[in-house]
Every structure is written in structure tokens, then in C-alpha cells.
mmCIF file of C-alpha atoms in Angstrom:
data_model
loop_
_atom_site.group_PDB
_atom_site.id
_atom_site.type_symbol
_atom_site.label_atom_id
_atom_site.label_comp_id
_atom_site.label_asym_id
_atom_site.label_seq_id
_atom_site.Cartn_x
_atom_site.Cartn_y
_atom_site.Cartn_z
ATOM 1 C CA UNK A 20 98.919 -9.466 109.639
ATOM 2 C CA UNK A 21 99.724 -8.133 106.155
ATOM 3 C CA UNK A 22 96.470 -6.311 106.246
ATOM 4 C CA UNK A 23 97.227 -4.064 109.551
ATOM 5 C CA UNK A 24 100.733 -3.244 108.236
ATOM 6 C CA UNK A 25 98.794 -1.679 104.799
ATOM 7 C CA UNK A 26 96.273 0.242 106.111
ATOM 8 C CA UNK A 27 99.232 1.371 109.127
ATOM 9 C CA UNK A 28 101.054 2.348 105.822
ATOM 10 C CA UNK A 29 98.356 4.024 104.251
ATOM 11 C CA UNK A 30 97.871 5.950 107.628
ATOM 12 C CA UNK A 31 101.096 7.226 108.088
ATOM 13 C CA UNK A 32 100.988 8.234 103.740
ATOM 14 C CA UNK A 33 97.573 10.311 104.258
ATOM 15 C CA UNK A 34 99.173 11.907 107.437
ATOM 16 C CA UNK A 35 102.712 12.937 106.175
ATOM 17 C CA UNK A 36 99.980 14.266 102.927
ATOM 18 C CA UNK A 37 97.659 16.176 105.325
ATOM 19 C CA UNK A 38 100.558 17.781 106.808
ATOM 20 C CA UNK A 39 102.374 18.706 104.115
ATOM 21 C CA UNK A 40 98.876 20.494 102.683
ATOM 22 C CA UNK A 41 98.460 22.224 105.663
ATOM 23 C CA UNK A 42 102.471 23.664 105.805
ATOM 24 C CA UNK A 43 101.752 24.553 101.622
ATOM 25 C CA UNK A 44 98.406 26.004 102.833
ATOM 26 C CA UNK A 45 100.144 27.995 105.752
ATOM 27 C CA UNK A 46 103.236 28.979 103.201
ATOM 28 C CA UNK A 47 101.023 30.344 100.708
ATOM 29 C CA UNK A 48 99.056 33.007 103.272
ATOM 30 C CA UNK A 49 102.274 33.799 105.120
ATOM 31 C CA UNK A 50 104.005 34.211 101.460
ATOM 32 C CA UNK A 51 100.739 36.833 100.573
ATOM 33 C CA UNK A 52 100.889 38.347 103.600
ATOM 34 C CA UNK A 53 103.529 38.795 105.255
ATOM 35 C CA UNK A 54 104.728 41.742 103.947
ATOM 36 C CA UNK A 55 101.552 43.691 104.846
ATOM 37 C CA UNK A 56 102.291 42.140 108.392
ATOM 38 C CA UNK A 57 106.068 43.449 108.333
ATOM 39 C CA UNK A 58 104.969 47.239 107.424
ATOM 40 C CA UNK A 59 101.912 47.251 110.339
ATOM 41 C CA UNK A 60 104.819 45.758 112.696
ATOM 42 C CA UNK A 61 106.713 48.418 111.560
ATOM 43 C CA UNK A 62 104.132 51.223 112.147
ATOM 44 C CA UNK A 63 103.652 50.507 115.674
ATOM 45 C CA UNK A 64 106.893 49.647 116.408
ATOM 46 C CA UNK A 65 108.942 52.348 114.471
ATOM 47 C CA UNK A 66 111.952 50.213 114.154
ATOM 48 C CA UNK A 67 112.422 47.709 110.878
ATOM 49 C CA UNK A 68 114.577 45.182 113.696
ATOM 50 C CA UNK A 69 111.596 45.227 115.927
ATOM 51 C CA UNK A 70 109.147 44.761 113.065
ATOM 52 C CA UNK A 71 110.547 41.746 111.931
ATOM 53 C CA UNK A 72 110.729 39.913 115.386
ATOM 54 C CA UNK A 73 107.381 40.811 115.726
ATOM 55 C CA UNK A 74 106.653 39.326 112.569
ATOM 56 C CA UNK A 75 108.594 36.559 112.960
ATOM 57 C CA UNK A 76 106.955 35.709 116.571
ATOM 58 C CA UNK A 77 103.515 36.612 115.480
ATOM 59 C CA UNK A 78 103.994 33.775 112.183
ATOM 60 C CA UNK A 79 105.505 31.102 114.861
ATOM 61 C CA UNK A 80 102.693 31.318 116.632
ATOM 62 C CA UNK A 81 99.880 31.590 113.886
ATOM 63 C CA UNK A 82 101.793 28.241 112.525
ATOM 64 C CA UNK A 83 101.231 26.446 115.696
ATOM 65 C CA UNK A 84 97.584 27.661 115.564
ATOM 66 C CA UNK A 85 97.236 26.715 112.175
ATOM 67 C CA UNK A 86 95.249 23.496 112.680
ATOM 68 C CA UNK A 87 92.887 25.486 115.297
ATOM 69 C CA UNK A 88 91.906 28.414 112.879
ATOM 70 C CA UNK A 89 88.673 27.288 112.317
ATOM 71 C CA UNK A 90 87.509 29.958 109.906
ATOM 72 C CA UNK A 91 90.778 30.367 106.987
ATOM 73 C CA UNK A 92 88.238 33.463 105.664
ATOM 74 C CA UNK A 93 89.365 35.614 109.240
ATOM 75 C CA UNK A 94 93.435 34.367 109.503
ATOM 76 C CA UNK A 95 93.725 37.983 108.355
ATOM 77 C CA UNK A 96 92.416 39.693 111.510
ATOM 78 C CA UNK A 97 93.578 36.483 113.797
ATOM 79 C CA UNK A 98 96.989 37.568 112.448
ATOM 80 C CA UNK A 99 97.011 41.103 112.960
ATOM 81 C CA UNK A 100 95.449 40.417 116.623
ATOM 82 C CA UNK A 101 98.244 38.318 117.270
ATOM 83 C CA UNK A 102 100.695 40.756 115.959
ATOM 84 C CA UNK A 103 98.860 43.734 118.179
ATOM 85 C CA UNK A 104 99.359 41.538 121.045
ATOM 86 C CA UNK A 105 102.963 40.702 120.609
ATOM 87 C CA UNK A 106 103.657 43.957 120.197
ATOM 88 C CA UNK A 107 101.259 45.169 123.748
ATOM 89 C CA UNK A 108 103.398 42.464 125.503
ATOM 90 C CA UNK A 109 106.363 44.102 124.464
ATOM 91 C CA UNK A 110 105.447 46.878 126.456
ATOM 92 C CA UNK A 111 105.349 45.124 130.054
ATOM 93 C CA UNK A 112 108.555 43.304 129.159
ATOM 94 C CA UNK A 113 110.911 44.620 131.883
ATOM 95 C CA UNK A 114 114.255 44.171 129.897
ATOM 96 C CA UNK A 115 113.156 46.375 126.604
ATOM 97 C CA UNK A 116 113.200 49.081 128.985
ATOM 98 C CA UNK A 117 116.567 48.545 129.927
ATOM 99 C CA UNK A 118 119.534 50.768 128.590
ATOM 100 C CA UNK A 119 122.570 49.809 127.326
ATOM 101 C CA UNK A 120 125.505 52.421 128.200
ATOM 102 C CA UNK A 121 127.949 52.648 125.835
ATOM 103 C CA UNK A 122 131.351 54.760 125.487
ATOM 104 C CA UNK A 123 130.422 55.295 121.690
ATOM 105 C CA UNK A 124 126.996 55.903 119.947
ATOM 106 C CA UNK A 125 126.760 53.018 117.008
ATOM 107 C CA UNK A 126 126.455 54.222 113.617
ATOM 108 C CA UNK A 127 123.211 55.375 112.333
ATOM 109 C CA UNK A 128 122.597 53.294 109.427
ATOM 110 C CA UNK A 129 120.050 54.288 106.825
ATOM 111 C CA UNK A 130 117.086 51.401 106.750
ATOM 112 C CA UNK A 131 114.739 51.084 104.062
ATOM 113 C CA UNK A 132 110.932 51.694 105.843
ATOM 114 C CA UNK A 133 108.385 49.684 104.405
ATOM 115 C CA UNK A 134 106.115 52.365 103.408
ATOM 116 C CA UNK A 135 106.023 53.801 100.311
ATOM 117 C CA UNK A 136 107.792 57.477 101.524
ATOM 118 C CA UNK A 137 105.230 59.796 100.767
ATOM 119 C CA UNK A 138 104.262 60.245 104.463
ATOM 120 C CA UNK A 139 107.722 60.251 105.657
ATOM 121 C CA UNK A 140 107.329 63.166 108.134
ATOM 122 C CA UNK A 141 103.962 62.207 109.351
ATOM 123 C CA UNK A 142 105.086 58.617 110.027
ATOM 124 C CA UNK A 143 108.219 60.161 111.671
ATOM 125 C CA UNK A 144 106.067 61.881 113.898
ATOM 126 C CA UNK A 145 103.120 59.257 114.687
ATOM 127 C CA UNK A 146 106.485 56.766 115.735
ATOM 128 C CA UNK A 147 107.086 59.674 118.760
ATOM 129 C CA UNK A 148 103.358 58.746 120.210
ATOM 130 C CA UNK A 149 102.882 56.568 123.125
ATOM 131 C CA UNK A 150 102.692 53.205 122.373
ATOM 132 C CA UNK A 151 99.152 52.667 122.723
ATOM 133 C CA UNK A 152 98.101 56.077 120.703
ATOM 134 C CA UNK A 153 100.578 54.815 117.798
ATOM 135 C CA UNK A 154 98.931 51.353 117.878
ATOM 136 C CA UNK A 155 95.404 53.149 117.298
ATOM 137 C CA UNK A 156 96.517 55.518 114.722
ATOM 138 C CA UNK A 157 98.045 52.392 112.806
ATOM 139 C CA UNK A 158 95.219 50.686 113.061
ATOM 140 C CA UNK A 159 92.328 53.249 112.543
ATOM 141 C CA UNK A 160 93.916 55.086 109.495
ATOM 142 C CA UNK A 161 97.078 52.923 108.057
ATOM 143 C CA UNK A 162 94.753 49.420 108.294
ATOM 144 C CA UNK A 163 91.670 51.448 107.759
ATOM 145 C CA UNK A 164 89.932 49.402 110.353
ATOM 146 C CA UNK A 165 86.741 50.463 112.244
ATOM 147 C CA UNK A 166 86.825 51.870 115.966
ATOM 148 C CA UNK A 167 85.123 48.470 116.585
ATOM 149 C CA UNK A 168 87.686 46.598 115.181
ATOM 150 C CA UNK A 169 90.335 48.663 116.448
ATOM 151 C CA UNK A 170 89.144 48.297 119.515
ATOM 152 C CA UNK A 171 88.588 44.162 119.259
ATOM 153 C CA UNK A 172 92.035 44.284 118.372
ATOM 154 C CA UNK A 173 93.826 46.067 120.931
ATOM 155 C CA UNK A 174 91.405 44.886 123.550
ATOM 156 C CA UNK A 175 89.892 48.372 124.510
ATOM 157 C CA UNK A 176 86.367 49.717 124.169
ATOM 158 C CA UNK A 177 85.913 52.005 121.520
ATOM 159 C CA UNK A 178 85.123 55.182 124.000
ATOM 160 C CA UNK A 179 89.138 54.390 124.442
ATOM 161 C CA UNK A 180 89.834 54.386 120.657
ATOM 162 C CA UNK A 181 88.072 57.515 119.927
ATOM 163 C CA UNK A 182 89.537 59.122 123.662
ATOM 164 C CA UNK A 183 92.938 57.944 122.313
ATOM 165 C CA UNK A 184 92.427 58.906 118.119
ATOM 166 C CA UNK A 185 92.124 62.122 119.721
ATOM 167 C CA UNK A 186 94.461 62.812 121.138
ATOM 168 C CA UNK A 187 97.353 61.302 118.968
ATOM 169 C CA UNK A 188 95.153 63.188 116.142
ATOM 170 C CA UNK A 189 95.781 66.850 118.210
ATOM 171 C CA UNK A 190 99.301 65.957 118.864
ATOM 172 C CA UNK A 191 99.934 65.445 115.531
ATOM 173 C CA UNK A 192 98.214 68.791 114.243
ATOM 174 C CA UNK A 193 100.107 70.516 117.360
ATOM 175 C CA UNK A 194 103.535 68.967 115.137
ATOM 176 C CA UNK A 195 102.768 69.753 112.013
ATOM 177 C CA UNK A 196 99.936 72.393 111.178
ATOM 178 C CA UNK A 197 99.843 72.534 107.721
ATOM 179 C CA UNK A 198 99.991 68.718 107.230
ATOM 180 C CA UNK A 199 97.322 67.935 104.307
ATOM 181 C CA UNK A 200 96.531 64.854 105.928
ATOM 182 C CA UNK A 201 95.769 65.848 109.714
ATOM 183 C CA UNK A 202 92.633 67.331 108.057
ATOM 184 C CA UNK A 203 89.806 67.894 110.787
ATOM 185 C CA UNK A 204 87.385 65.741 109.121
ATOM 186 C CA UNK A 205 90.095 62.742 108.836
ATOM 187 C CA UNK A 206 88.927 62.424 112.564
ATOM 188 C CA UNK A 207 85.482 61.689 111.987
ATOM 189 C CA UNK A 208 86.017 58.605 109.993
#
């Protein structure tokens, strides 16, 4: 009888162990990256509040997935799927379409972007594109990912990345001629 109740010890030791590695594992990548995560939220979304519920959603459910993320190399791109997705959902969601009337407009506070401010106006402008242009424009040139990838994440083909690259690319240049980086040949990348 003695025997069973040591080896259920030991059990329930190596268990509360392998869980707490896999929470330190999870904390360290989320630690690394979440700020990358916060400033791509924050590129499609245009809004720092939105960003960081996306964030915050998108990490709640990579924790849950933890344990099914069979390749740790790729929890990276599984990540910014997720986030991608959150954020498409977003954009069925019946009651973020909603307004709110209000007697008085609330205060327009000043919030700290995450970008770096060098491409304030551009950034200002790429946050008036539909959703689904900003989201490939984010992607393509902010995440410097391929039209493959692009596509893979947003769930399009890539005929729709290039169709859409387009013309958020030509909206832009419409906006802001003279804008160094809305070069012609950034569209061929």
C-alpha cells in the first residue's frame, strides 16, 4: 500500500513540474513576443484599446493551445494567424458596428502608437482602408510576409492579395503623391 501512495506522489510531483515548464515555456515566448503582437494588432486595428484585446484574446487562446502546438519552431506564424483571425471575426461581430449616441463627444486623448513615428502619416492613412486591404498591407509590407503567406494567413488566395495590395497600394498614392515610400516598385515585392 505504501508503494501506490509513492509512485501516486511522484505522479502528481512530475505533473505539477511538467506544467509549470510548460506555463515558464509559454511565459517566456509571450514575454519575447508580445510586443511585436501588440503593434501588428495595432496596425490592422488602428486603435491601441482594440490592439490589446486582440492581443490579449489571441494569447488566451494560444495558452490553451499550448500543449497542441506541435512544432514550438512555427508558434510565431500560429500566433499571428490567430491574431488575423480574431481580428476577421471582429468584423462579422454585429455589436462593434453598433453606435453609441452621446450628448457630448469624449475627450480625445493622445495614445502612444506602437510604431516607431516615422511613418506617422502613412500609417494614418493605411488605418482609413477597409479592413481587409489594411490587414494585407500589414501583413505584406509591415510583417514583410510573402503573398503566400499573406494569403495562408488571412485565408485568401494570393490572386486576392495581389487584387487587394493593389488597390490599398493606389489608394494610398491617390492620398499622398509624393510619399517616398508608395514607390511603384514597393508593389512588386
Amino acid at each position: 500500500m505504501m508503494g501506490q501512495t509513492t509512485t501516486a506522489t511522484r505522479s502528481g510531483v512530475s505533473m505539477r513540474s511538467a506544467r509549470a515548464a510548460r506555463e515558464a515555456d509559454f511565459e517566456a515566448w509571450m514575454t519575447a513576443r508580445q510586443p511585436a503582437l501588440l503593434r501588428t494588432a495595432y496596425l490592422l486595428s488602428g486603435d491601441t484599446h482594440t490592439a490589446e484585446d486582440l492581443v490579449q484574446t489571441t494569447l488566451a487562446k494560444l495558452y490553451l493551445a499550448w500543449d497542441r502546438i506541435s512544432d514550438h519552431e512555427h508558434v510565431d506564424a500560429y500566433a499571428r494567424r490567430a491574431l488575423v483571425n480574431e481580428h476577421r471575426s471582429g468584423w462579422r461581430r454585429p455589436f462593434r458596428r453598433r453606435e453609441v449616441l452621446s450628448e457630448q463627444l469624449p475627450e480625445r486623448g493622445h495614445h502612444d502608437s506602437p510604431d516607431d513615428g516615422t511613418h506617422t502619416a502613412l500609417w494614418s492613412f493605411v488605418g482609413t482602408l477597409p479592413p481587409k486591404q489594411r490587414a494585407v498591407i500589414v501583413l505584406r509590407y509591415y510583417e514583410e510576409l510573402s503573398e503566400a503567406e499573406t494569403a495562408e494567413a488571412l485565408g485568401i488566395s494570393v490572386g486576392t492579395v495581389k487584387s487587394q495590395a493593389s488597390r490599398a497600394l493606389a489608394a494610398l498614392r491617390d492620398r499622398l503623391p509624393d510619399h517616398p515610400e508608395l514607390d511603384r516598385r514597393e508593389e512588386d515585392r
